[in-house]
């Protein structure tokens, strides 16, 4: 069997099919060296200095590249380091389009770039059909940045349609696919130019490492610039984290399958419950993005959902203090379930509804998770 044709599941399980040629080790070593010797002719052999690139990082990049069907991938010290490097390639005077409700760290970065670097940013309403197309300006927009699903309302953006709108305007499409790892959505196959993951979430999967990833459909000039930006800004992934990420990724397909099945069961259970105004989850037929999600996601509808509860911010915060299994903490994608009142975390500038509780569903037994929420919502 040709190793290039392997399924995502097999690729993940085998960590990129690694066997060390010298020792037979089935797990790659952690190369902690920061510097690499030249040969007798004073030439570099493979690596020079680990801020440019390092063997453990390169291994994880190789696996990620194959998972995404990408031409190349770059690993960064955090998701935000990757997003910062990406937007560093946007010049002053250029126009960027992004959703109004999105990961707030990225939204804050865009507002900062608008204020300090003269980049113009238009935020569109991802819940309104045609809003992205209307925000794009042919010949003016250089980057369209989207998330799918949109955190934390889980609106679904049609990646293929976004790619068509971006490309016809001469813009590049970048997709933050943190909530939909390549086991369920392959953004590059849907027409995106660049796909981003906060690998601190599902790819790592155990809430114990920070990492970010960019993968590209083609290693063009922008990509080379991005690579230089990583070296210059210094946000490369460290060898220990790269190793941990690779280890976490080996069970991604199993974790995600269980997490998504749990999320669907929770969404269905609370869909018509008293005290809950709405359940936001693309796997529910009632969700506005259900049909698009069905088209562009394979095997599941993700493991993130939000509840809009009766009683506003106060009731929502109370529920988040009453759960015993759902841990009241930020972040997502780990094997343990988390609950969060996003509006409190994001502060006064937040565009998130005050009565929204975000759930990151883990791999626990779903009946116990449901019982936990039942006693908390009262
Ligand atoms: C966490 C997150 C990020 C930022 O990644 P870090 O690894 O925390 O820097 C970006 N986008 C989304 C959707 C996220 O959930």
XYZ file of C-alpha atoms and ligand atoms in Angstrom:
393
model
C 0.000 0.000 0.000
C 1.300 3.433 -0.970
C 1.965 5.448 2.202
C 0.596 8.538 0.417
C -2.853 6.970 0.122
C -3.293 6.189 3.807
C -6.495 7.250 5.524
C -6.387 9.992 8.144
C -7.095 7.443 10.883
C -4.114 5.268 9.981
C -1.838 8.272 9.515
C -2.814 9.567 12.941
C -2.493 6.220 14.717
C 0.992 5.725 13.332
C 2.128 9.299 13.953
C 3.052 9.631 10.280
C 4.348 6.041 10.108
C 7.588 6.670 11.963
C 10.262 4.047 12.611
C 13.736 5.268 13.543
C 16.192 3.807 11.027
C 19.024 3.522 13.564
C 17.276 2.145 16.631
C 13.950 0.813 15.394
C 12.149 3.082 17.872
C 8.466 3.447 16.945
C 8.255 6.887 18.516
C 10.380 9.794 17.298
C 12.967 11.303 19.653
C 12.751 14.827 21.053
C 15.542 16.778 19.391
C 16.271 19.421 21.989
C 19.360 20.805 20.204
C 19.153 24.489 19.353
C 22.097 24.377 16.955
C 23.290 21.935 14.309
C 26.849 21.292 13.134
C 28.131 21.933 9.641
C 30.015 19.224 7.765
C 33.723 19.032 6.809
C 33.126 21.302 3.846
C 31.465 23.790 6.211
C 28.065 23.163 4.663
C 24.777 22.817 6.493
C 23.464 19.262 6.373
C 19.755 19.607 7.308
C 19.247 22.151 10.062
C 21.049 25.244 11.304
C 19.324 26.831 14.301
C 16.087 25.633 15.868
C 14.243 28.979 15.598
C 14.346 28.565 11.794
C 13.289 24.909 11.872
C 13.969 21.834 13.982
C 13.609 18.081 13.382
C 10.831 17.396 15.918
C 8.790 20.336 14.623
C 9.438 19.237 11.053
C 8.073 15.781 11.836
C 4.824 17.175 13.216
C 4.579 19.569 10.235
C 4.989 16.653 7.854
C 2.115 14.757 9.497
C -0.110 17.857 9.571
C 0.630 18.564 5.952
C -0.530 15.090 4.979
C -3.631 15.303 7.183
C -4.705 18.520 5.459
C -3.663 17.474 1.954
C -1.433 20.567 2.053
C 1.716 21.420 0.151
C 3.368 22.547 3.382
C 2.622 23.234 7.047
C 4.236 25.368 9.733
C 3.986 24.850 13.490
C 4.020 27.800 15.887
C 4.388 28.262 19.645
C 0.650 29.059 19.993
C -2.384 29.600 17.832
C -2.081 33.358 18.226
C 1.604 33.245 17.174
C 0.441 31.589 13.940
C -2.405 34.084 13.374
C -0.056 37.015 14.118
C 2.477 35.722 11.595
C -0.301 35.264 9.036
C -1.579 38.844 9.410
C 1.999 40.134 9.391
C 1.916 39.359 5.647
C -0.915 41.891 5.157
C 0.313 45.367 4.186
C -1.039 48.686 5.365
C -3.840 49.944 3.129
C -5.058 46.421 2.386
C -8.606 45.328 3.209
C -9.462 42.307 5.367
C -12.870 40.663 5.857
C -13.725 38.611 8.985
C -16.835 37.504 10.945
C -18.171 39.834 13.657
C -18.476 37.015 16.179
C -15.262 35.017 16.060
C -12.402 33.916 18.311
C -11.963 37.081 20.381
C -8.140 36.909 20.449
C -8.097 37.072 16.656
C -10.794 39.789 16.588
C -8.733 41.880 19.036
C -5.635 41.419 16.902
C -7.551 42.598 13.808
C -8.828 45.684 15.660
C -5.264 46.439 16.747
C -3.991 46.086 13.169
C -6.762 48.413 12.017
C -5.778 51.029 14.594
C -2.003 50.761 14.442
C -1.058 49.451 11.017
C -3.596 51.057 8.714
C -5.213 47.794 7.664
C -8.914 48.176 6.941
C -11.133 45.491 8.446
C -14.808 44.787 7.677
C -16.638 42.498 10.073
C -19.646 40.644 8.654
C -22.573 38.864 10.300
C -21.929 35.154 9.740
C -25.564 34.318 10.554
C -26.811 36.373 7.573
C -26.623 34.643 4.148
C -24.731 36.711 1.583
C -23.058 38.933 4.209
C -19.559 37.696 3.414
C -20.066 38.205 -0.323
C -21.317 41.757 0.345
C -18.308 42.608 2.543
C -15.712 41.538 -0.035
C -14.472 44.326 -2.344
C -13.177 43.132 -5.712
C -9.619 44.331 -6.295
C -9.382 45.780 -2.763
C -9.786 42.868 -0.350
C -6.559 40.910 0.063
C -7.567 38.488 2.820
C -10.839 36.868 3.888
C -10.520 35.183 7.282
C -13.307 32.920 8.456
C -13.985 30.394 11.175
C -16.032 27.289 10.908
C -17.922 26.668 12.954
C -17.983 30.214 14.357
C -17.010 30.309 18.013
C -19.169 30.391 20.178
C -22.472 30.596 18.243
C -21.480 27.694 15.925
C -22.890 29.420 12.876
C -21.673 27.464 9.866
C -19.851 29.310 7.095
C -19.928 27.641 3.685
C -16.182 27.283 2.981
C -16.634 26.517 -0.711
C -18.827 29.602 -1.246
C -16.401 31.739 0.808
C -13.510 30.501 -1.362
C -15.393 31.399 -4.542
C -16.250 34.885 -3.236
C -12.671 35.464 -2.046
C -11.007 34.268 -5.219
C -13.305 36.156 -7.561
C -12.347 39.334 -5.666
C -8.634 38.471 -5.868
C -8.366 37.690 -2.143
C -6.846 34.796 -0.250
C -9.109 32.702 2.002
C -7.775 31.699 5.438
C -9.912 29.336 7.566
C -9.651 28.972 11.329
C -10.719 25.329 11.546
C -9.807 24.849 15.215
C -13.287 23.511 16.036
C -13.341 21.221 12.996
C -10.034 19.313 12.738
C -9.191 17.442 9.511
C -10.956 14.280 10.732
C -14.204 16.106 9.979
C -13.459 19.058 7.673
C -10.684 19.545 5.135
C -10.665 23.254 4.394
C -8.075 23.110 1.615
C -10.154 20.520 -0.281
C -13.094 22.938 -0.028
C -11.065 25.678 -1.705
C -9.354 27.515 1.174
C -5.809 28.737 0.536
C -4.616 28.500 4.128
C -6.029 26.508 7.036
C -5.268 27.369 10.651
C -5.624 25.334 13.860
C -5.025 26.231 17.440
C -3.380 22.878 18.129
C -3.791 23.700 21.824
C -7.350 22.400 21.317
C -8.393 19.183 19.472
C -5.089 18.334 17.797
C -3.211 18.269 21.127
C -6.392 17.198 22.866
C -5.294 17.041 26.498
C -5.232 20.704 27.642
C -1.503 20.411 28.278
C 0.256 22.216 25.438
C 0.089 25.443 23.433
C 0.651 25.228 19.694
C -0.613 26.690 16.426
C -0.535 25.391 12.867
C -0.874 26.880 9.406
C -1.100 24.667 6.326
C -1.208 25.861 2.725
C -2.549 24.600 -0.587
C 0.535 26.062 -2.311
C 3.947 27.193 -1.122
C 3.804 30.560 -2.884
C 5.355 33.954 -2.109
C 2.993 34.672 0.796
C 3.901 31.312 2.303
C 7.631 32.066 2.073
C 6.952 35.398 3.751
C 5.048 33.586 6.477
C 7.937 31.233 7.029
C 10.309 34.224 7.389
C 7.814 35.926 9.716
C 7.932 32.904 12.008
C 11.727 32.989 12.134
C 11.856 36.759 12.623
C 9.054 37.007 15.182
C 10.363 33.879 16.898
C 7.081 32.054 17.421
C 8.363 28.607 16.447
C 7.048 25.498 18.230
C 9.489 24.098 20.823
C 10.700 20.510 20.479
C 8.980 19.237 23.635
C 5.612 20.671 22.616
C 6.052 19.344 19.080
C 6.594 15.870 20.502
C 3.614 16.188 22.836
C 1.442 17.385 19.949
C 2.456 14.419 17.829
C 1.631 12.086 20.687
C -1.749 13.705 21.277
C -2.635 13.571 17.588
C -2.292 9.795 17.473
C -5.729 9.427 19.092
C -7.435 12.469 17.515
C -9.873 10.398 15.411
C -11.000 8.323 18.415
C -11.299 11.274 20.770
C -13.198 13.384 18.283
C -15.636 10.624 17.386
C -16.580 10.127 21.047
C -16.667 13.859 21.779
C -18.930 14.547 18.801
C -21.283 11.671 19.679
C -21.509 12.987 23.255
C -22.156 16.532 21.987
C -24.979 15.376 19.722
C -26.630 13.458 22.573
C -26.380 16.484 24.879
C -27.740 18.825 22.188
C -30.733 16.556 21.568
C -31.419 16.105 25.266
C -31.526 19.839 26.022
C -33.122 21.036 22.771
C -36.627 21.267 24.231
C -35.896 21.491 27.930
C -37.548 24.092 30.150
C -35.070 26.799 31.165
C -33.141 26.428 27.899
C -34.164 28.918 25.184
C -32.049 27.361 22.469
C -29.299 24.867 21.824
C -26.751 26.035 19.257
C -25.303 22.931 17.608
C -24.931 22.342 13.838
C -25.962 18.702 14.259
C -29.540 19.693 15.155
C -32.003 19.931 12.266
C -33.232 23.186 13.819
C -29.791 24.797 13.342
C -29.637 27.272 10.432
C -26.299 25.855 9.288
C -27.306 22.181 9.454
C -27.439 21.570 5.691
C -24.101 23.280 4.984
C -22.518 21.421 7.902
C -23.822 18.150 6.480
C -22.205 18.988 3.139
C -18.805 20.100 4.359
C -18.220 18.033 7.511
C -17.657 14.276 7.401
C -18.815 11.869 10.066
C -19.901 14.375 12.712
C -21.041 17.890 13.522
C -18.294 18.665 15.979
C -18.070 18.547 19.747
C -18.713 22.190 20.629
C -22.163 23.535 21.458
C -23.731 26.421 23.302
C -26.873 26.737 25.400
C -28.898 29.951 25.528
C -30.499 29.804 28.955
C -33.423 31.686 30.472
C -32.594 34.348 33.055
C -29.767 36.189 31.291
C -26.158 36.561 32.377
C -26.849 35.926 36.043
C -28.594 32.599 35.517
C -25.938 31.502 33.032
C -23.115 32.277 35.454
C -24.919 30.429 38.233
C -25.220 27.303 36.119
C -21.490 27.477 35.363
C -20.790 27.441 39.112
C -23.133 24.516 39.836
C -21.730 21.846 37.482
C -19.571 19.190 39.109
C -18.229 17.342 36.059
C -18.134 20.177 33.526
C -15.114 22.182 34.663
C -15.712 25.975 34.681
C -12.693 26.879 32.575
C -11.848 28.460 29.245
C -10.402 26.690 26.198
C -11.775 23.643 24.373
C -10.934 20.388 22.696
C -9.534 18.455 25.654
C -10.725 15.041 26.806
C -12.434 16.628 29.841
C -15.679 18.593 29.461
C -15.573 22.355 30.074
C -18.304 24.960 30.577
C -17.812 28.676 30.080
C -19.773 31.931 30.271
C -18.087 33.578 27.280
C -19.496 37.089 27.791
C -17.826 37.299 31.226
C -14.527 36.067 29.841
C -14.529 38.422 26.851
C -15.583 41.520 28.799
C -17.606 44.592 27.791
C -16.578 44.573 24.107
C -17.978 41.048 23.676
C -20.519 40.434 20.907
C -21.562 37.117 22.497
C -25.114 36.828 23.935
C -25.180 37.335 27.718
C -27.184 34.147 28.306
C -24.813 31.903 26.341
C -22.972 29.005 27.958
C -20.316 27.332 25.833
C -19.711 23.617 26.284
C -16.588 21.813 25.163
C -17.640 18.185 25.349
C -15.094 15.584 26.409
C -14.906 11.797 26.277
C -16.678 11.059 29.589
C -19.831 8.942 29.762
C -22.598 11.001 28.254
C -25.324 9.991 30.729
C -23.175 11.384 33.529
C -22.547 14.609 31.607
C -26.277 15.036 30.957
C -27.110 14.370 34.615
C -24.518 16.971 35.630
C -26.106 19.646 33.423
C -29.604 18.598 34.543
C -28.774 19.247 38.217
C -27.020 22.524 37.366
C -29.826 24.014 35.257
C -32.580 23.118 37.812
C -7.834 28.945 21.126
C -8.194 29.470 19.794
C -7.308 30.304 19.074
C -5.986 30.769 19.646
O -5.077 29.725 19.869
P -4.021 29.677 21.094
O -3.373 28.351 20.886
O -4.784 29.801 22.364
O -3.086 30.818 20.898
C -7.709 30.727 17.814
N -8.912 30.371 17.298
C -9.771 29.578 17.957
C -11.078 29.225 17.326
C -9.445 29.109 19.224
O -10.325 28.345 19.880
